[in-house]
Tab-separated table of C-alpha atoms in Angstrom:
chain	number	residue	atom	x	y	z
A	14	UNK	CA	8.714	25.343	-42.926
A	15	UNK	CA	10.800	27.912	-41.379
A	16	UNK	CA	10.206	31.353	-42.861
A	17	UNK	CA	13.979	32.410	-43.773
A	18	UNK	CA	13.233	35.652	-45.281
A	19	UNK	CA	12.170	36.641	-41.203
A	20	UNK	CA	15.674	35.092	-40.367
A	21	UNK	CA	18.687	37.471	-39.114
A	22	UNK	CA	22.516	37.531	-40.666
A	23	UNK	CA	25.671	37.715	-39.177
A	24	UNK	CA	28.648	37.971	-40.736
A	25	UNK	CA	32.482	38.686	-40.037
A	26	UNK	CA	32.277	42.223	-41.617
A	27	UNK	CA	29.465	43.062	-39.496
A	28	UNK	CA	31.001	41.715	-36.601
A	29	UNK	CA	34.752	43.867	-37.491
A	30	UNK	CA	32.956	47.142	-39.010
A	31	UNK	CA	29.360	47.952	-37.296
A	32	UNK	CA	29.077	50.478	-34.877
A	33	UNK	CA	28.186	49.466	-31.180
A	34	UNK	CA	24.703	50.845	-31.270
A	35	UNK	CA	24.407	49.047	-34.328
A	36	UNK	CA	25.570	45.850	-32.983
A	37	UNK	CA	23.099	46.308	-30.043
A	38	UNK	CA	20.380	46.347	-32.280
A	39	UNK	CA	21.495	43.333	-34.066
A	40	UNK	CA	21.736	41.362	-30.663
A	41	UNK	CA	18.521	42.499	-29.954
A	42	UNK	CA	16.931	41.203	-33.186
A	43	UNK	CA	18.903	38.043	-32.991
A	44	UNK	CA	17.484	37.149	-29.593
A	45	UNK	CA	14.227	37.979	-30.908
A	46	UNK	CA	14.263	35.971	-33.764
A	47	UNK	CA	15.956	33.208	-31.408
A	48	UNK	CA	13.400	33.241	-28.897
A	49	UNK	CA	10.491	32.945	-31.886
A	50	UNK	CA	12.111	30.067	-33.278
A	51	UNK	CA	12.537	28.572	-30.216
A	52	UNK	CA	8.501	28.861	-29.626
A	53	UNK	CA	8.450	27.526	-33.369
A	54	UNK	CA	10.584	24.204	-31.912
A	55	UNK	CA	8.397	23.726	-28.972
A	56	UNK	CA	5.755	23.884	-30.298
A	57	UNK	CA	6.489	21.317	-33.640
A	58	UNK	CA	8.341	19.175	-30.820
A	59	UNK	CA	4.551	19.358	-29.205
A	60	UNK	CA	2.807	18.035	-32.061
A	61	UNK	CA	5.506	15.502	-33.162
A	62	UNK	CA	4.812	13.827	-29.136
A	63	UNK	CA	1.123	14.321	-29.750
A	64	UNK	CA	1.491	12.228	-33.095
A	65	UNK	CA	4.048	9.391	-31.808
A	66	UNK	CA	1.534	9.060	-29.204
A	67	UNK	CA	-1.415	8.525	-31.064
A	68	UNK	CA	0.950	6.230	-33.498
A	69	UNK	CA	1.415	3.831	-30.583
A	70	UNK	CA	-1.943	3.822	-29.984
A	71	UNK	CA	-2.814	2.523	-33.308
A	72	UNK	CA	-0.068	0.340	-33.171
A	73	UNK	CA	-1.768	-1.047	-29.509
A	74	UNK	CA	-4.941	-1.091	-31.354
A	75	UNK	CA	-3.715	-2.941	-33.960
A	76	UNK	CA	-2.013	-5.408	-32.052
A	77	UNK	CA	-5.458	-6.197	-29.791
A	78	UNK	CA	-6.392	-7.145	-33.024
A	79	UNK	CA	-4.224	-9.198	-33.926
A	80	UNK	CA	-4.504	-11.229	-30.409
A	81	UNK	CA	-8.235	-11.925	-31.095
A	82	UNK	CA	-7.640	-12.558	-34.578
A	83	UNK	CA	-5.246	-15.436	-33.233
A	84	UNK	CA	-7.476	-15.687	-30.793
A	85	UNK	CA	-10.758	-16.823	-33.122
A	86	UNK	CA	-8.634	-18.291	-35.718
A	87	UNK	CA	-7.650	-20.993	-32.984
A	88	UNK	CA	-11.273	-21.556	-32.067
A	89	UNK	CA	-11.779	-22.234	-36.034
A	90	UNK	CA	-9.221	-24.982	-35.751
A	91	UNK	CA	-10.890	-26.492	-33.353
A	92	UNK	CA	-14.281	-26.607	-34.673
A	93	UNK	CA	-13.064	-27.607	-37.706
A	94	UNK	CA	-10.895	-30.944	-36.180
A	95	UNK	CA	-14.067	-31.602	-33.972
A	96	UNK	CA	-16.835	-30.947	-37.098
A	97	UNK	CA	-13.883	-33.434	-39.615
A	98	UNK	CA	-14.365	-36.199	-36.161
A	99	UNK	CA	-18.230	-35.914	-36.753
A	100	UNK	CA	-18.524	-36.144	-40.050
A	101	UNK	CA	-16.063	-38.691	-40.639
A	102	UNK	CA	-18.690	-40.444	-37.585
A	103	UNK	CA	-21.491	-40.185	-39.496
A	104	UNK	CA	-20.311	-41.304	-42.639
A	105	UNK	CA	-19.112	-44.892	-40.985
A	106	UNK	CA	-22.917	-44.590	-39.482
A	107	UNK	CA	-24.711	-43.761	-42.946
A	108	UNK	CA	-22.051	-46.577	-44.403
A	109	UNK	CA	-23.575	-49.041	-41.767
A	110	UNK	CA	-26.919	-47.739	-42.493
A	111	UNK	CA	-26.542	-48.622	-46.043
A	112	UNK	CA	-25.139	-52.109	-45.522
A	113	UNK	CA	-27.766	-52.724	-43.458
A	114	UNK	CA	-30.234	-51.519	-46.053
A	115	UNK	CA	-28.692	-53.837	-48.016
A	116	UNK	CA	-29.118	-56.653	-46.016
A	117	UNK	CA	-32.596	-56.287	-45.951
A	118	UNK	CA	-33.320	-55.261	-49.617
A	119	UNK	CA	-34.359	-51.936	-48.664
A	120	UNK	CA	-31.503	-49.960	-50.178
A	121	UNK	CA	-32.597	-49.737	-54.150
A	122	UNK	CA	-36.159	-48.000	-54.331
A	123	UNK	CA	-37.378	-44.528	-52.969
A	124	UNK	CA	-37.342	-44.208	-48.961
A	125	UNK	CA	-41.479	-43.418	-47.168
A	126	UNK	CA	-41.852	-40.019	-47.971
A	127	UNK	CA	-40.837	-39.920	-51.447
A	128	UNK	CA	-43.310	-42.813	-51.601
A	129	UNK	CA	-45.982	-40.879	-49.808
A	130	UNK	CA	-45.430	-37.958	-51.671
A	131	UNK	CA	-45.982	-40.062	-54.900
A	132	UNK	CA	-49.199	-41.616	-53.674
A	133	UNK	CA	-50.737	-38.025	-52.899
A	134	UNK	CA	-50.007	-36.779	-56.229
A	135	UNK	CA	-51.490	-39.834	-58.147
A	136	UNK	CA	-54.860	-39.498	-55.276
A	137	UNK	CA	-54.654	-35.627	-56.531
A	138	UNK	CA	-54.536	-36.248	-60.049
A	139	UNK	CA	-57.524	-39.118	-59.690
A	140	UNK	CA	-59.433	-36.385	-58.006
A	141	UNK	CA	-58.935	-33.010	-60.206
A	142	UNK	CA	-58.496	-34.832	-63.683
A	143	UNK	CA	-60.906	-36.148	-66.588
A	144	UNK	CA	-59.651	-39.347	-67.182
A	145	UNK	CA	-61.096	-42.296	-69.506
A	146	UNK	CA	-61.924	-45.446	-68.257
A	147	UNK	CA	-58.489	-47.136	-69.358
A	148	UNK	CA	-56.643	-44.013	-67.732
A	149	UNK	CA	-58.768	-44.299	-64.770
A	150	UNK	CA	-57.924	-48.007	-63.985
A	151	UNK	CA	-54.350	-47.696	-64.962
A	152	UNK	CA	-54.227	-44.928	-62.145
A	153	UNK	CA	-55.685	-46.679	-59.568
A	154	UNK	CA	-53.746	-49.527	-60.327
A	155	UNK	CA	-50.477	-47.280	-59.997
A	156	UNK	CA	-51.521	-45.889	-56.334
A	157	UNK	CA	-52.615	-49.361	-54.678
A	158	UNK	CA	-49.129	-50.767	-56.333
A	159	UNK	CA	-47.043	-47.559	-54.405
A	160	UNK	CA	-49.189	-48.481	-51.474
A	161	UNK	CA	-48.179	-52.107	-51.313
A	162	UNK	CA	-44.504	-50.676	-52.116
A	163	UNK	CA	-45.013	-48.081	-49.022
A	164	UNK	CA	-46.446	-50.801	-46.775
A	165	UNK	CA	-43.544	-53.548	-47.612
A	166	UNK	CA	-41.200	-50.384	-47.027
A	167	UNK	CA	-42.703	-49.355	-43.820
A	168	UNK	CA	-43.378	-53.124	-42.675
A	169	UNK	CA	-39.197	-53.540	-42.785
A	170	UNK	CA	-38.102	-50.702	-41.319
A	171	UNK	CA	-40.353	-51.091	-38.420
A	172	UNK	CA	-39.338	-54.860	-37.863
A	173	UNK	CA	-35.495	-52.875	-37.838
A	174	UNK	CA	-35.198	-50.797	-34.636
A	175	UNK	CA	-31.287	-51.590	-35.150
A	176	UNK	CA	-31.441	-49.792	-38.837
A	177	UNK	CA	-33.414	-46.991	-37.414
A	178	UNK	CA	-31.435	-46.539	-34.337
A	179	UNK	CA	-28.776	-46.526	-36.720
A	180	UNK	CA	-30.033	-43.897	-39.142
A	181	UNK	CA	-30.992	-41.596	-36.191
A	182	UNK	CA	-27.897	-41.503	-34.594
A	183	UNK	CA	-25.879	-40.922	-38.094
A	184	UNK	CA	-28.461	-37.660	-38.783
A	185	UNK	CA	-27.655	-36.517	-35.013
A	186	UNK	CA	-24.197	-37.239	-35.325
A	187	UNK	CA	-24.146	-35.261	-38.971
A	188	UNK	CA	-26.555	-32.704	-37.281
A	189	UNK	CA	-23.433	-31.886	-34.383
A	190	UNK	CA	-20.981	-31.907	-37.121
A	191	UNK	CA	-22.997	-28.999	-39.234
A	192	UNK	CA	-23.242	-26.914	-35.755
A	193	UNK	CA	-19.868	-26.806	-35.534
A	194	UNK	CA	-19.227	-26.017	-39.394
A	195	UNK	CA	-21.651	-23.382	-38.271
A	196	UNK	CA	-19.158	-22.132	-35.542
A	197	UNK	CA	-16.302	-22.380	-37.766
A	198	UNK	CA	-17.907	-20.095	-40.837
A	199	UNK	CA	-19.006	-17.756	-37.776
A	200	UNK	CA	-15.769	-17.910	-35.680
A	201	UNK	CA	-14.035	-17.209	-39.463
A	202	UNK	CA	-16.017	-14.305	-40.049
A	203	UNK	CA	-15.331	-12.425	-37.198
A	204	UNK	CA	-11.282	-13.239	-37.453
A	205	UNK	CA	-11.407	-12.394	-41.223
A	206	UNK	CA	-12.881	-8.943	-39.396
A	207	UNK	CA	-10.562	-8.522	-36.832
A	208	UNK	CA	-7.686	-9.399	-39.301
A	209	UNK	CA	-9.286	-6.205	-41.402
A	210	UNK	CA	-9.427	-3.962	-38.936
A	211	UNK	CA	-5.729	-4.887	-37.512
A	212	UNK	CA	-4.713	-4.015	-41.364
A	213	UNK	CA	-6.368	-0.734	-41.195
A	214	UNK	CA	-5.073	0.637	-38.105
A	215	UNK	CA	-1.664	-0.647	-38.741
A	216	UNK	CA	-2.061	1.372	-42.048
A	217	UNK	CA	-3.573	4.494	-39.700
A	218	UNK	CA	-0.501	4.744	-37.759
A	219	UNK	CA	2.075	4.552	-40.582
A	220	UNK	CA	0.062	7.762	-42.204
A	221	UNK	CA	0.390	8.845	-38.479
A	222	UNK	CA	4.072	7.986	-38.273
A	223	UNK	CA	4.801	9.875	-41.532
A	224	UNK	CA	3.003	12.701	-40.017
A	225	UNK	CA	5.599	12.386	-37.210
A	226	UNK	CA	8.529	12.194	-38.540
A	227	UNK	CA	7.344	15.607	-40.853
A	228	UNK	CA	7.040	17.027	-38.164
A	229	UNK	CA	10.258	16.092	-36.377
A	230	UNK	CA	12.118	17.262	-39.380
A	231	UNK	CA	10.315	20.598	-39.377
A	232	UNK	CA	11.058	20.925	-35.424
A	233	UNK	CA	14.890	19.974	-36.380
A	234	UNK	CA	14.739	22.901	-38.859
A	235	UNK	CA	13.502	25.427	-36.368
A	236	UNK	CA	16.074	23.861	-33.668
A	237	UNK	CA	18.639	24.362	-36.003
A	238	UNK	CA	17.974	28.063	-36.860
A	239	UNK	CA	17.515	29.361	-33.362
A	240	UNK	CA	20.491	27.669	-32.036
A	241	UNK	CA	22.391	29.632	-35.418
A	242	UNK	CA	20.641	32.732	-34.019
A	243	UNK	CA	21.379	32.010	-30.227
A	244	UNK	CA	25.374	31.389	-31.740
A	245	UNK	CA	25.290	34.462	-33.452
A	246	UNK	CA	23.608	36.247	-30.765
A	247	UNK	CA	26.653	34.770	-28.440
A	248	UNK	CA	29.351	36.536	-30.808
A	249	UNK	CA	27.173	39.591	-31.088
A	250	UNK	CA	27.407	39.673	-27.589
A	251	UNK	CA	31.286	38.708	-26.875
A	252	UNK	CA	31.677	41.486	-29.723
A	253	UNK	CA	30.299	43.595	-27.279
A	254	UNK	CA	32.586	43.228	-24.572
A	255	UNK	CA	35.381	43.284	-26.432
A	256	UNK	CA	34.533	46.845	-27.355
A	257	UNK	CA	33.433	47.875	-23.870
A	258	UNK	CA	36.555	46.886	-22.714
A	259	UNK	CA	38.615	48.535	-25.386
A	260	UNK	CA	36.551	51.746	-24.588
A	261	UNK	CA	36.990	50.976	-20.921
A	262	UNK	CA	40.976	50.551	-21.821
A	263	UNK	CA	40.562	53.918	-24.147
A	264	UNK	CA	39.392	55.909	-21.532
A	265	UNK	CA	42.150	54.804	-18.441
A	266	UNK	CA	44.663	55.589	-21.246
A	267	UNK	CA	43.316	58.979	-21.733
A	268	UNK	CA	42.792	59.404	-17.828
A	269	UNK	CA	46.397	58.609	-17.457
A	270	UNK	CA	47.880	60.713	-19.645
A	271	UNK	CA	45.878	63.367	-18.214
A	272	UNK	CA	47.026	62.666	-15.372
A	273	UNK	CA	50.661	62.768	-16.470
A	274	UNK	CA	50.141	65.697	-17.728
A	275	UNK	CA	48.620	67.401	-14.714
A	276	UNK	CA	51.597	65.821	-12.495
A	277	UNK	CA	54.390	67.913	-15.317
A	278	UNK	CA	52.273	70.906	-14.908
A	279	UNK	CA	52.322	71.009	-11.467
A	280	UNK	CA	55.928	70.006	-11.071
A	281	UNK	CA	56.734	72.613	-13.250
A	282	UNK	CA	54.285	75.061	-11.054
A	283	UNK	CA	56.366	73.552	-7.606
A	284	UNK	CA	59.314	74.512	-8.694
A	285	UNK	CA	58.163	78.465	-9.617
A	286	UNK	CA	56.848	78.333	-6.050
A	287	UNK	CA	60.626	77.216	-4.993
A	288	UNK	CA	62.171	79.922	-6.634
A	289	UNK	CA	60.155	82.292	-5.402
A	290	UNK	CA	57.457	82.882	-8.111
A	291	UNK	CA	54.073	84.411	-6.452
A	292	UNK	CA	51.300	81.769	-7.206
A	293	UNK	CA	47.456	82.758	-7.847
A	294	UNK	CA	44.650	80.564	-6.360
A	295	UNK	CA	44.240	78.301	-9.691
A	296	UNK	CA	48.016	77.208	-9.105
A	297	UNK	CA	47.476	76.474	-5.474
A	298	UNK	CA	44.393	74.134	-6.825
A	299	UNK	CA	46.675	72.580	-9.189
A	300	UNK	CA	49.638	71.539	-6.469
A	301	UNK	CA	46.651	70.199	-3.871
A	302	UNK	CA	45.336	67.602	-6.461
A	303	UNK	CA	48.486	66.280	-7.264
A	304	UNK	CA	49.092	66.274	-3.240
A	305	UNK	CA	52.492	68.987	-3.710
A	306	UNK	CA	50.887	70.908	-1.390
C-alpha cells in the first residue's frame, strides 16, 4: 500500500496565498514525492510482469498436462477395445473347449492336477499315518480308484489334440487379453497422474494470478498518486510563472514610471537652462540620460 501520511497537499488556498519561496519548496517536495512514487510504480509494475509470467507458465505447464493426459487416456481406450476383442476370443474358445469336453464326457469331474494333487495327499497320508487294517485297505482302495480316474482322464485328453489345441490357444488368447488389461491399469495410472498434476498447477497459477492482479492494483495506486503529485507539481509550477511574470510586469511598471518621472524632471531642468538658469554638473547628468543634451 501506498504510505499517504508521506504524501504532499495542494490546495487552492495554497496555490492563491503562499509566498513564492514557499511555493518553491512545495514544487520541490511534490516532485520528490512524484519521482518516489513513480519508483514505487515501476517497480510493483516489475513484479506484476514477473508474476503474469510465471502464471503463463503454469498455465503452459498445465496444459502439457493435459495433452498427455489425453494423450494416455487414448492409449487406455485402445487397450481396453483390443483386451474386450480378446477376451470376448477366449471365451468362444473356453465355450468350445467345454462343448468339446462335453462331447467326450470329460467335462463333470476334477481336471489332472487336481487329480494328482489328490493322489499325493492320500500316498502322504498312507505313509505318515497309523491306520487300522480296515482304514488301511479303504485308503488304498481310494488312491488306485483316483489313479484309474487320472489314467481314463489323461488317456482322453491325449487321444484329443483338437481339445488341447483348443484349450491352449483359449489360455494364450486370455493370456494377451490380461497384458493388455495390464497396459490399460498402467496407461490409467499415469493419466490419473498427469490429470493430478494438470489440477495442481492450474490451481498454482490462479494463487499466482491473484498475486498479480494484487499487485497490479497496488501499482495502479502508486500510478495514481504520482500522476496527482506530477498534476499538482504542474500547477505549482504554472503558479510560478504567473508570479514571475507579474513581478516581471511589477518591475517594468515601476521602471516606467521612473522613467516618467526622470523625463518631467529633466524637462523641467531644460527649460531653467532656456531661461537662463546656471546648471551644476548633477543637472547636466540628468539632461544627457534623457538625451536633452
Amino acid at each position: 500500500m501506498v504510505d499517504e501520511s508521506k504524501n504532499i497537499e495542494l490546495t487552492e488556498d495554497d496555490l492563491e496565498n503562499k509566498s513564492k519561496g514557499q511555493l518553491i519548496k512545495k514544487a520541490g517536495q511534490l516532485r520528490d514525492r512524484r519521482n518516489e512514487l513513480n519508483q514505487m510504480a515501476s517497480e510493483r509494475a516489475s513484479k506484476r510482469d514477473d508474476l503474469n509470467a510465471k502464471t503463463r507458465e503454469k498455465v503452459d505447464e498445465a496444459q502439457e498436462h493435459r495433452e498427455k493426459r489425453d494423450e494416455l487416456n487414448e492409449q487406455v481406450q485402445e487397450h481396453k477395445e483390443r483386451r474386450n476383442e480378446l477376451n470376448a476370443k477366449a471365451n468362444e474358445l473356453f465355450d468350445k473347449v467345454d462343448n468339446l469336453k462335453s462331447d467326450m464326457e470329460l467335462d463333470e469331474g476334477k481336471d489332472l492336477d487336481e487329480l494328482k494333487e489328490d493322489i499325493e495327499q492320500l500316498e502322504f497320508k498312507q505313509q505318515t499315518e497309523v491306520l487300522s487294517s480296515e482304514e488301511e485297505r479303504e485308503l488304498i482302495e481310494k488312491i488306485e480308484a483316483k489313479r484309474e480316474e487320472y489314467a481314463d482322464r489323461k488317456e482322453k485328453l491325449e487321444g484329443s489334440s483338437e481339445l488341447e489345441d483348443l484349450r491352449r490357444e483359449a489360455e494364450e488368447v486370455r493370456s494377451d487379453a490380461s497384458q493388455h488389461h495390464q497396459k490399460v491399469t498402467e496407461l490409467a495410472d499415469q493419466a490419473q497422474e498427469h490429470h493430478n498434476q494438470m489440477i495442481e498447477a492450474y490451481r498454482e497459477a490462479d494463487d499466482i494470478r491473484d498475486d498479480a492482479d494484487d499487485m497490479h492494483e497496488k501499482f495502479v495506486e502508486a500510478q495514481e498518486a504520482a500522476d496527482q503529485h506530477h498534476e499538482d507539481f504542474v500547477r505549482v509550477q504554472k503558479r510560478l510563472r504567473e508570479m514571475d511574470k507579474q513581478e516581471e510586469e511589477q518591475r517594468k511598471s515601476a521602471r516606467d514610471k521612473k522613467k516618467e518621472a526622470a523625463k518631467e524632471e529633466a524637462e523641467e531642468i531644460y527649460q531653467k537652462f532656456k531661461e537662463g538658469e546656471t546648471l551644476d554638473t548633477e543637472d547636466l547628468m540628468k539632461l544627457q540620460k534623457t538625451g536633452l543634451l
